Coordinates of C-alpha atoms in Angstrom, one line a residue:
Chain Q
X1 CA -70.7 40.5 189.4
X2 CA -68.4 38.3 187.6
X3 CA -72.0 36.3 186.2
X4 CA -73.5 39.7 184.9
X5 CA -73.3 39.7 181.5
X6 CA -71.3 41.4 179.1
X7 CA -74.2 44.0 177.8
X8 CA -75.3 44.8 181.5
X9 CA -71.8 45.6 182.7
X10 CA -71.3 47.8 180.0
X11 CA -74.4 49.4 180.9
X12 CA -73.3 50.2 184.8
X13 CA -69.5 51.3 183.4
X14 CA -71.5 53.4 180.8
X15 CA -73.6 55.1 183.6
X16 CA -70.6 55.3 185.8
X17 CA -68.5 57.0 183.1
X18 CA -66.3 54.5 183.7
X19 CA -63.9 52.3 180.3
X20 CA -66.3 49.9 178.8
X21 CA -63.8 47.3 177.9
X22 CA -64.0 43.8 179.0
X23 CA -63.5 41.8 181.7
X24 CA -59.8 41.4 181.0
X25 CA -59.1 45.3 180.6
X26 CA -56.8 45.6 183.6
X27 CA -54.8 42.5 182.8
X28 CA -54.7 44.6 179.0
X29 CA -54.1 47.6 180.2
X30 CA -51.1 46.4 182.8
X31 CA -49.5 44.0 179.9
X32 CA -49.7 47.8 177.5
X33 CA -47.9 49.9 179.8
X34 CA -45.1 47.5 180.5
X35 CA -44.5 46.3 177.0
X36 CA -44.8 49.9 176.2
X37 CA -41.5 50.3 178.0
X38 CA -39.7 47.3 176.4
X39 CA -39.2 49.0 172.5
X40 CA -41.5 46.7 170.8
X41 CA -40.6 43.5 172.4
X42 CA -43.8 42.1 173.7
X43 CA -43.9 40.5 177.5
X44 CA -45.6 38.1 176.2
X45 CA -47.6 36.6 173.9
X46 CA -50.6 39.0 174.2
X47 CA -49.9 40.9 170.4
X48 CA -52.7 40.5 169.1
X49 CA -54.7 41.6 172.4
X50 CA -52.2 44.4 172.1
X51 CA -53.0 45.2 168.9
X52 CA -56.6 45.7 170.1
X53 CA -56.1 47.4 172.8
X54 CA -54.2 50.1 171.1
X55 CA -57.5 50.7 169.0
X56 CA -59.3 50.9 172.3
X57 CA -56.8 53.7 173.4
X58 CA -57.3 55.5 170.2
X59 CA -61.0 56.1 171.2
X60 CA -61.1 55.9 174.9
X61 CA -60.2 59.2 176.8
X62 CA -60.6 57.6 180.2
X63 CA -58.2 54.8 179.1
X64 CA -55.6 57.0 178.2
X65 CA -55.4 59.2 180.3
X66 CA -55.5 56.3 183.0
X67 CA -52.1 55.7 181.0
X68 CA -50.6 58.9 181.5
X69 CA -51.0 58.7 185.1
X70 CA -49.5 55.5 185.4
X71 CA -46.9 55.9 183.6
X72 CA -46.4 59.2 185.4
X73 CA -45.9 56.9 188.4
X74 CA -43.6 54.9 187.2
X75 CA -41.8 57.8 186.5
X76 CA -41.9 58.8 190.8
X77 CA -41.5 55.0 191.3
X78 CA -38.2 55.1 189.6
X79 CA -36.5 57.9 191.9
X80 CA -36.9 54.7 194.8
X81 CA -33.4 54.1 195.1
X82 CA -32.2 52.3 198.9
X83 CA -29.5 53.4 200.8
X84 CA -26.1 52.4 199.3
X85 CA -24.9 49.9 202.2
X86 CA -21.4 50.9 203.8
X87 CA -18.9 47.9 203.3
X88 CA -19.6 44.7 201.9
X89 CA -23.2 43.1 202.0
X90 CA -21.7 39.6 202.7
X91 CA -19.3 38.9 205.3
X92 CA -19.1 35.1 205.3
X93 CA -17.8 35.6 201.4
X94 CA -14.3 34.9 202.6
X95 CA -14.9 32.8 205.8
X96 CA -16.5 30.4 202.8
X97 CA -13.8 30.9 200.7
X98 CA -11.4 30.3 203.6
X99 CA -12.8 26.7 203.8
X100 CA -12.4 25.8 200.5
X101 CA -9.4 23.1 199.6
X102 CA -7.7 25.6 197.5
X103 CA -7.4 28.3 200.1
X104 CA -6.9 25.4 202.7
X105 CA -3.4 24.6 200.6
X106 CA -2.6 28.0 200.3
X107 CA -2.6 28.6 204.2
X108 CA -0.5 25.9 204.2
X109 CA 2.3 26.7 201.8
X110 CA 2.4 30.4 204.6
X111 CA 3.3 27.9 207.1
X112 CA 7.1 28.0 207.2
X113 CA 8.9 24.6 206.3
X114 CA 10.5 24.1 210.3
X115 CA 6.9 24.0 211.3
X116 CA 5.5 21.8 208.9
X117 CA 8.4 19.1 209.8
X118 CA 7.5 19.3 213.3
X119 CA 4.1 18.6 212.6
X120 CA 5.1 15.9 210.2
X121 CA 7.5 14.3 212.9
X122 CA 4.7 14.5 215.6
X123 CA 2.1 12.5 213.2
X124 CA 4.6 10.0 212.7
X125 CA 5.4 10.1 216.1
X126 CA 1.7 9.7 216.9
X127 CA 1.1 7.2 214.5
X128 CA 3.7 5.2 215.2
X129 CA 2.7 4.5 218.4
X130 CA -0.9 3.5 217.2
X131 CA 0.3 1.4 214.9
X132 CA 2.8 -0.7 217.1
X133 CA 5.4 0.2 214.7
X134 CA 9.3 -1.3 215.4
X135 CA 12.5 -0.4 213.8
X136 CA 15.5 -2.2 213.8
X137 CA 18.6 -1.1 212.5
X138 CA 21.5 -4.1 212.3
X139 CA 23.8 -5.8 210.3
X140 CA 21.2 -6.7 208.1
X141 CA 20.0 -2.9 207.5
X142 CA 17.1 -1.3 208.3
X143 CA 13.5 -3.5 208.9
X144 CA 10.3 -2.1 210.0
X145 CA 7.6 -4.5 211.3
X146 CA 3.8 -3.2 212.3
X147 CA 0.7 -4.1 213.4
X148 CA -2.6 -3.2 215.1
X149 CA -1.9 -6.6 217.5
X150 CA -0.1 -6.2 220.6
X151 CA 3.0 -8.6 220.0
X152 CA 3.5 -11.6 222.9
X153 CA 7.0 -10.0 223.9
X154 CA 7.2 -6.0 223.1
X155 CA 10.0 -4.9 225.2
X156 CA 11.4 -8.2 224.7
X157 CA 12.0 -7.4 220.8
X158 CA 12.4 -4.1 221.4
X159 CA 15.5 -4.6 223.9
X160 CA 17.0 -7.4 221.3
X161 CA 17.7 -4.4 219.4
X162 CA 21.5 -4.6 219.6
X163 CA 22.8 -1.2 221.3
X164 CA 25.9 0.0 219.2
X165 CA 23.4 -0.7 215.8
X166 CA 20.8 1.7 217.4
X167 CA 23.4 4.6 217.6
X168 CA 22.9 5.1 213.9
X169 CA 19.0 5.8 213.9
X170 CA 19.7 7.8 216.8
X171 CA 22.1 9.9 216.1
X172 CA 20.1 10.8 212.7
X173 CA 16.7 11.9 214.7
X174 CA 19.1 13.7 217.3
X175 CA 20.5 15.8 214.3
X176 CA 17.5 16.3 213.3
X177 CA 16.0 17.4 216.2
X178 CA 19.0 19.6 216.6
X179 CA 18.1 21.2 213.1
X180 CA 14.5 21.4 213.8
X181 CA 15.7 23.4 217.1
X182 CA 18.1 25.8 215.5
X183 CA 14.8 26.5 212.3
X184 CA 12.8 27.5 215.3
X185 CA 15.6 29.8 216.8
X186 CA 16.4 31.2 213.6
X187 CA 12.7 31.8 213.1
X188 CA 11.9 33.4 216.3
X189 CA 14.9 35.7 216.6
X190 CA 14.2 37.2 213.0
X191 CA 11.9 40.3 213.3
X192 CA 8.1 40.3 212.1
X193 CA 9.0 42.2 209.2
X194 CA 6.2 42.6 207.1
X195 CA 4.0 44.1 209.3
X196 CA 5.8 46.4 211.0
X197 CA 8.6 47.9 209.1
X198 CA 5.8 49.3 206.4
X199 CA 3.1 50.1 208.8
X200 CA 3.3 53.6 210.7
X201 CA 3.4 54.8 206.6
X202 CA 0.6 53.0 205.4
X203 CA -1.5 53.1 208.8
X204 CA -0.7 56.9 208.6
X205 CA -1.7 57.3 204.8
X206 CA -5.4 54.9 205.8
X207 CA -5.8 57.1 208.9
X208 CA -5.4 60.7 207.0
X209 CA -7.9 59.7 204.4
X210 CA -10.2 58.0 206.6
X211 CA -10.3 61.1 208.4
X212 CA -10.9 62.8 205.8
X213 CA -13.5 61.1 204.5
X214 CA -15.3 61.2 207.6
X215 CA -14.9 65.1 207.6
X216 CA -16.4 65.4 204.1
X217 CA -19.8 62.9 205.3
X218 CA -19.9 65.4 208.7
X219 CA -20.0 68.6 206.3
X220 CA -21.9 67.2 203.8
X221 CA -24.1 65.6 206.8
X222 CA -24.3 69.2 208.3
X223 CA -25.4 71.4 205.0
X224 CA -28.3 68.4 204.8
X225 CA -29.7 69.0 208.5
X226 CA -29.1 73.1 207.6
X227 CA -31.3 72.6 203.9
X228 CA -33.5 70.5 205.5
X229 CA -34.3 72.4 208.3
X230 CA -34.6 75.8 206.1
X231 CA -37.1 73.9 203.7
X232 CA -39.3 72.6 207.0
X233 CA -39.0 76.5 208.2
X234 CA -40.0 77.4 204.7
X235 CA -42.7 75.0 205.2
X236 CA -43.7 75.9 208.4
X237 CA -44.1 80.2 207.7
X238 CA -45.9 78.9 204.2
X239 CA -48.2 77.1 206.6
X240 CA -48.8 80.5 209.2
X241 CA -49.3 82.5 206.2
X242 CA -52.3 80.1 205.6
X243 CA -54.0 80.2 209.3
X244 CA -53.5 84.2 209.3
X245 CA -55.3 84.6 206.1
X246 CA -57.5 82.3 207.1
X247 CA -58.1 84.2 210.4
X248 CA -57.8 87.7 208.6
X249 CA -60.6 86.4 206.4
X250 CA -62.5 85.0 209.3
X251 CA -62.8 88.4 211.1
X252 CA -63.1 90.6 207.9
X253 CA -66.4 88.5 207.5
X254 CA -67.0 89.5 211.2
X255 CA -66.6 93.0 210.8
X256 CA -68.7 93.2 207.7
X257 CA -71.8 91.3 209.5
X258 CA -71.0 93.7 212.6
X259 CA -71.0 97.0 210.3
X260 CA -74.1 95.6 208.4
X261 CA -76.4 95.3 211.8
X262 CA -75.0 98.5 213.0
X263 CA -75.9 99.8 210.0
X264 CA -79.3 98.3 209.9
X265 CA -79.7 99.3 213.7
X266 CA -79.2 103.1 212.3
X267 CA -81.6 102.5 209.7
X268 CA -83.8 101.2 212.4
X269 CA -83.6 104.0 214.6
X270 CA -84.0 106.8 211.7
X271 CA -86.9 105.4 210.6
X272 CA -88.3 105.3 214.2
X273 CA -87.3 109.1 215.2
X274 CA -88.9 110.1 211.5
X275 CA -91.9 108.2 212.3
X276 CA -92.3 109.9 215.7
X277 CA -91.4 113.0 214.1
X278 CA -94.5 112.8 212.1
Chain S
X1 CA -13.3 36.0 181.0
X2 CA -16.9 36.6 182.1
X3 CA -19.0 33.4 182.7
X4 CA -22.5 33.5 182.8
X5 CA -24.7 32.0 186.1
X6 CA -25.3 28.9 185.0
X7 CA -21.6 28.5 184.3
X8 CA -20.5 29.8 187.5
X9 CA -22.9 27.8 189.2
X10 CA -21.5 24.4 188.0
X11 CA -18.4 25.0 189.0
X12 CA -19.2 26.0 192.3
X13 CA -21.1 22.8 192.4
X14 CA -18.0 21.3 192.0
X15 CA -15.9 23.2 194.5
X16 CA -14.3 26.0 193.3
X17 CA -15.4 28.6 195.8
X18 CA -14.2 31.4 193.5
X19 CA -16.8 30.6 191.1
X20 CA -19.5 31.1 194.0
X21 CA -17.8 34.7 195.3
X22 CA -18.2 35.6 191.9
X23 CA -22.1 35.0 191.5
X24 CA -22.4 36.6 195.1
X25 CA -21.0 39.6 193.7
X26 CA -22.6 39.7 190.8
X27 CA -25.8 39.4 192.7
X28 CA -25.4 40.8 196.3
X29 CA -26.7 44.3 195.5
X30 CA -29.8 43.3 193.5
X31 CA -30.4 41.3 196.4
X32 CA -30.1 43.7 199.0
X33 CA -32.0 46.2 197.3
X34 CA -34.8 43.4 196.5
X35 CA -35.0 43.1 200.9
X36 CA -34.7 46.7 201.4
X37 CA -37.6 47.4 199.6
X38 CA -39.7 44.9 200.6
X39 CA -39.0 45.0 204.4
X40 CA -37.9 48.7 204.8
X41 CA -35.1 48.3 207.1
X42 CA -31.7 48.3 206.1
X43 CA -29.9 46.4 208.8
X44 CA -32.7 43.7 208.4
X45 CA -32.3 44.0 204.7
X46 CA -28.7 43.3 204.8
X47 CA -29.2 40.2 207.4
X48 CA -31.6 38.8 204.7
X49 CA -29.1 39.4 201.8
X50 CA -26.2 37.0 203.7
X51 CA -28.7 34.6 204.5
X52 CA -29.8 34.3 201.7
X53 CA -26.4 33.5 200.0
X54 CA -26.0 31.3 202.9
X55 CA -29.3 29.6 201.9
X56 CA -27.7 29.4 198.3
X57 CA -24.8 28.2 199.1
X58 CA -25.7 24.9 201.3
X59 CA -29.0 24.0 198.8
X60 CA -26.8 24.5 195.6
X61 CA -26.2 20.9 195.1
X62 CA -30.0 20.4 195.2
X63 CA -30.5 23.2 192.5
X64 CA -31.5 21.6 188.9
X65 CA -31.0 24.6 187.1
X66 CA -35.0 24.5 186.3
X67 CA -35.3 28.2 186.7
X68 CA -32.6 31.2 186.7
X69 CA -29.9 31.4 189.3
X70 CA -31.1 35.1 189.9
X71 CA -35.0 33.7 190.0
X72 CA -33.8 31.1 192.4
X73 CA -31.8 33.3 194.0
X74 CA -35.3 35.9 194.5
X75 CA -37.4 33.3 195.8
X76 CA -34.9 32.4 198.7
X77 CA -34.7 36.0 199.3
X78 CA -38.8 36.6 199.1
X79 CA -39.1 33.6 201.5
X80 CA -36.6 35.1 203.8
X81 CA -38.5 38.7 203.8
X82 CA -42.1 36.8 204.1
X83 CA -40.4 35.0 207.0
X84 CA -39.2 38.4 208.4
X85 CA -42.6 40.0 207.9
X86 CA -44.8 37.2 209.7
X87 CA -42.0 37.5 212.6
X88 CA -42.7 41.4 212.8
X89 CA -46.3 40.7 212.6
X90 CA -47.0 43.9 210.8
X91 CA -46.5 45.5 207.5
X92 CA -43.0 46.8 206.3
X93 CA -42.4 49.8 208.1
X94 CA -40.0 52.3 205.9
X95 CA -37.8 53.6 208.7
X96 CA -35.7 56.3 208.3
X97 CA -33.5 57.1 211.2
X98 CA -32.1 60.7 210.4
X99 CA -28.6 60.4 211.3
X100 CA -28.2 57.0 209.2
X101 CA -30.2 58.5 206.6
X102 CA -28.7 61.6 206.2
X103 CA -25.0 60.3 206.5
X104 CA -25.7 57.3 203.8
X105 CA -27.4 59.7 201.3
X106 CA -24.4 61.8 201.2
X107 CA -21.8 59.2 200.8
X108 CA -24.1 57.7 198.6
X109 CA -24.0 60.7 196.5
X110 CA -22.2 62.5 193.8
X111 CA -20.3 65.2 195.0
X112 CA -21.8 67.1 192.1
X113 CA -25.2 66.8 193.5
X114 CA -26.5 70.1 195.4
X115 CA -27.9 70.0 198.4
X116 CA -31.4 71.1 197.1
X117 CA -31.6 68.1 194.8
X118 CA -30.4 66.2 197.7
X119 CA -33.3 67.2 199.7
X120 CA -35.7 66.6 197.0
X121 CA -34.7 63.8 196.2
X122 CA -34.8 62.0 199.6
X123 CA -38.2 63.9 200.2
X124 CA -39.4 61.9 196.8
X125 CA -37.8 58.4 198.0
X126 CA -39.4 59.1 201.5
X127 CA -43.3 59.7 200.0
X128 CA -42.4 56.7 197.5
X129 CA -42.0 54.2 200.5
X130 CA -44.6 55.5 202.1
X131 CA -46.8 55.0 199.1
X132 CA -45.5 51.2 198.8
X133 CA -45.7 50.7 202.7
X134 CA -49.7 51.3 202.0
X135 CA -49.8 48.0 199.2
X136 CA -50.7 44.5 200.4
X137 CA -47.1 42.5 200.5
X138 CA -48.2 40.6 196.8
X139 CA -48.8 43.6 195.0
X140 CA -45.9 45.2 196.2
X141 CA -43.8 42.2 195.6
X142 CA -45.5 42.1 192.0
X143 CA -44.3 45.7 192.1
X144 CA -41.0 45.3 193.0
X145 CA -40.0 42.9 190.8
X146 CA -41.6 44.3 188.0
X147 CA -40.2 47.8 188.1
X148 CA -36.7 47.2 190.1
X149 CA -35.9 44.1 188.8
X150 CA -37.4 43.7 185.3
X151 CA -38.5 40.7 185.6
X152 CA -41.2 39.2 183.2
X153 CA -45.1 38.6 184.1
X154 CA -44.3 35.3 183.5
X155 CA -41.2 34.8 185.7
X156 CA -42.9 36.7 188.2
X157 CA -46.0 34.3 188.3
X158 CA -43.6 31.6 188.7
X159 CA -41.6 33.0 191.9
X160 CA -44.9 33.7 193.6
X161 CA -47.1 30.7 192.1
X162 CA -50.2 31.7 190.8
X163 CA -51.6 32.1 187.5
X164 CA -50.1 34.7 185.2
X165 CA -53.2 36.9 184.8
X166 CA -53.4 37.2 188.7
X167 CA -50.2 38.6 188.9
X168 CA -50.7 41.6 186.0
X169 CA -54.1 42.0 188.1
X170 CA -51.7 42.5 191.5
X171 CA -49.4 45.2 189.5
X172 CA -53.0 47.1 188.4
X173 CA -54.2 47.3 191.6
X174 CA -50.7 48.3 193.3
X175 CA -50.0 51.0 190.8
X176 CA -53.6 52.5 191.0
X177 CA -53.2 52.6 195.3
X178 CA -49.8 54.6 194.2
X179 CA -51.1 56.8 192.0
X180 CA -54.1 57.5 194.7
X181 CA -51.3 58.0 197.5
X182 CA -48.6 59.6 195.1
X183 CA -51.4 62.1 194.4
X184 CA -52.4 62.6 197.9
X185 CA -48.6 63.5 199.0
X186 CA -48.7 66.1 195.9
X187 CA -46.4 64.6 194.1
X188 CA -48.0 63.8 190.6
X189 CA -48.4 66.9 189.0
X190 CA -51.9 68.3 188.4
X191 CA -51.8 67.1 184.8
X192 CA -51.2 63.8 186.1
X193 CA -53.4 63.5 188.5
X194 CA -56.9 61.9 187.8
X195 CA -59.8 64.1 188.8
X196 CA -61.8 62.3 192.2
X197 CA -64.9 61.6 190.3
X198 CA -63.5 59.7 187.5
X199 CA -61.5 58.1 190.1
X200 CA -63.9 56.7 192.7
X201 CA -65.9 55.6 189.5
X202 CA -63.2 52.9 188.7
X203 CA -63.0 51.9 192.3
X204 CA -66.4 51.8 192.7
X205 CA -65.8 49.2 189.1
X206 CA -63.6 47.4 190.8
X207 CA -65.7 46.6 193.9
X208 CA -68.3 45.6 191.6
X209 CA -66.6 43.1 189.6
X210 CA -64.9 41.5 192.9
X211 CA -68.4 41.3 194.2

């Protein structure tokens, strides 16, 4: 129908009682009743269309009150709201934010310092033995010598270490394995205090209210299922009062038809006695 | 200090993570109310919301900044609900379990709010997704993001590709199926509603010009 013309279509919408506008009417009439809604600020750059259709409305009854109905449901289409979801929508918010660099420096300034020294001593540790690494502490001070090649004579070099010079680098690492030792002592006798010394207040406080909250959704949750069973009750006589009417109706009708050929029977029979009468 | 998307968006393209909670934030709900109405179902809804961010979060290097964050943002989310649908292999049923129905709209709820209005009102929501449940998914997208998300014709045509005139033709035909199924439930007023005869003679228009 798109190749009828112009004059012919507004023939059928004529005998149809149908808006007589052109082809583009719908687009026209969607682009009115949404610019309508924006206080003068065109959707786009239809104005002068606008303009035109506006004189359409003016003289169109069908047209407007096609309006009025559609704005009436946008009006309906407006009291759509979801459900408002319990908690928060995204839960990998913070397992992203965890991973970030920032929050990755955070996490490690909570690490306490006795920790972070052991790891630091096992890395060197660690590394120091990939590397081939080899101290020597003599006369001549301390010299360190590495190197991803295997040297010809390791233990050899390792043992010409002279013995009372290595009591220096020793006795260092053994103090400071000894401080290391008495940080994670000190740390694991000490109590977890945070946690537990303002807990049974604050769990307390979180549990009353949470309870009560839940008490408040359960009643509120209750007088719901009571309104909403009272309105399908409601609904329900509304619809019994319906069917007995209807029934009531249905054998009133009945009775009258019954009445009227009893009524005609008597008629019937009069006549007949009267007749043989005569 | 309040940035705007495209602000927050550059940083986060640069690492600051904060900068990315914050958009998420600012557009978690639209989101999630964009999925809800299009696929009915609030746990489903929700699963689309967090993938979509996900979604966001590993193509943001890729995004240009051609469109909107927020239109971005939609078309991740419509392909997500467009995946879900095809997966379902059937319209968008509106579900309404009764407890989790009841319980939500309550906590969801001013205290102020009686229970009758309540009632009515979740009466109204309930004929209102069954009246968009009847629409074909593009004019109920067109729909959706017309009236819930005010977005333009325009921006509109460009999330769901196709011309401009195509899409105001999608909102005309989804509001008109409304109006028929609004009025069917009783709920437009008989004011409102169109009598049957002048009705069925712009259908009957409408056949003929698709014909």
């Amino acid at each position: 129908v798109r190749n009828v013309p112009r004059e012919q279509k507004k023939i059928m919408n004529h005998e149809n009682n149908a808006c007589e506008y052109d082809d583009r009417r719908d687009e026209l009439f969607v682009a009115y009743l949404y610019d309508d809604d924006a206080a003068g600020r065109p959707d786009d750059a239809e104005t002068g269309e606008r303009a035109l259709f506006a004189a359409h409305l003016a003289t169109c009854a069908l047209c407007r009150r096609e309006l009025a109905e559609l704005r009436a449901v946008r009006r309906q289409l407006a009291e759509w709201t979801p459900p408002q979801p319990l908690g928060p929508l995204t839960t990998w918010t913070t397992m992203s934010a965890a991973n970030s660099p920032r929050r990755v420096r955070d996490r490690l300034a909570e690490i306490p310092a006795w920790a972070q020294v052991a790891a630091a001593l096992l890395l060197l540790a660690v590394s120091a033995r990939m590397a081939n690494l080899q101290v020597r502490y003599d006369a001549s001070g301390l010299s360190v010598q590495t190197g991803w090649r295997v040297p010809a004579q390791p233990a050899a070099i390792l043992t010409s270490v002279p013995e009372p010079a290595g009591e220096g680098w020793r006795a260092e690492l053994t103090a400071l394995e000894e401080r290391v030792r008495a940080e994670l002592r000190t740390a694991a006798s000490q109590p977890q205090a945070s946690p537990s010394t303002t807990a049974p207040g604050d769990v307390l406080q979180r549990v009353r209210r949470l309870i009560e909250e839940s008490e408040r959704r359960q009643q509120r949750e209750l007088a719901l299922r009571v309104a909403e069973v009272r309105n399908e009750i409601e609904a329900q006589r509304q619809a019994d009062l319906v069917r007995i009417d209807r029934t009531q109706r249905a054998l009133q009708q009945e009775t009258g038809l019954e009445v009227q050929r009893n009524r005609q029977m008597m008629n019937y029979i009069v006549r007949t006695s009267q007749t043989s009468q005569r | 200090m309040t940035w705007t998307d495209e602000e927050l968006v550059a940083r986060s393209i640069r690492g600051d993570s904060d900068s990315f909670n914050q958009l998420i934030l600012r557009w978690e709900r639209p989101i999630y109310a964009l999925a809800y109405r299009t696929i009915g179902r609030e746990e489903d809804a929700r699963d689309v919301c967090q993938e979509t961010f996900l979604r966001a979060f590993r193509a943001l290097p890729a995004f240009r900044g051609q469109a909107k964050f927020s239109s971005w943002l939609y078309r991740i989310a419509l392909n997500l609900c467009r995946d879900w649908i095809r997966r379902e292999r059937r319209a968008p049923v509106v579900q309404f379990p009764e407890d989790v129905d009841l319980s939500e709209l309550a906590a969801a709820t001013e205290p102020a709010e009686s229970i009758e209005d309540l009632v009515a009102r979740r009466d109204m929501t309930r004929t209102v997704e069954r009246a968009m449940a009847k629409l074909p998914e593009d004019q109920r997208t067109a729909i959706i993001l017309k009236e819930y998300h005010g977005l333009t014709f325009q921006e509109i045509a460009d999330l769901a590709g196709c011309p401009l005139s195509t899409i105001k033709t999608r909102l005309y035909h989804g509001l008109t199926v409304l109006r028929r199924e609004l009025a069917k439930s009783g709920v437009l007023t008989r004011g409102e509603k169109r009598p049957a005869r002048a009705e069925e003679d712009h259908e009957s228009r409408e056949q003929r010009l698709r014909v």
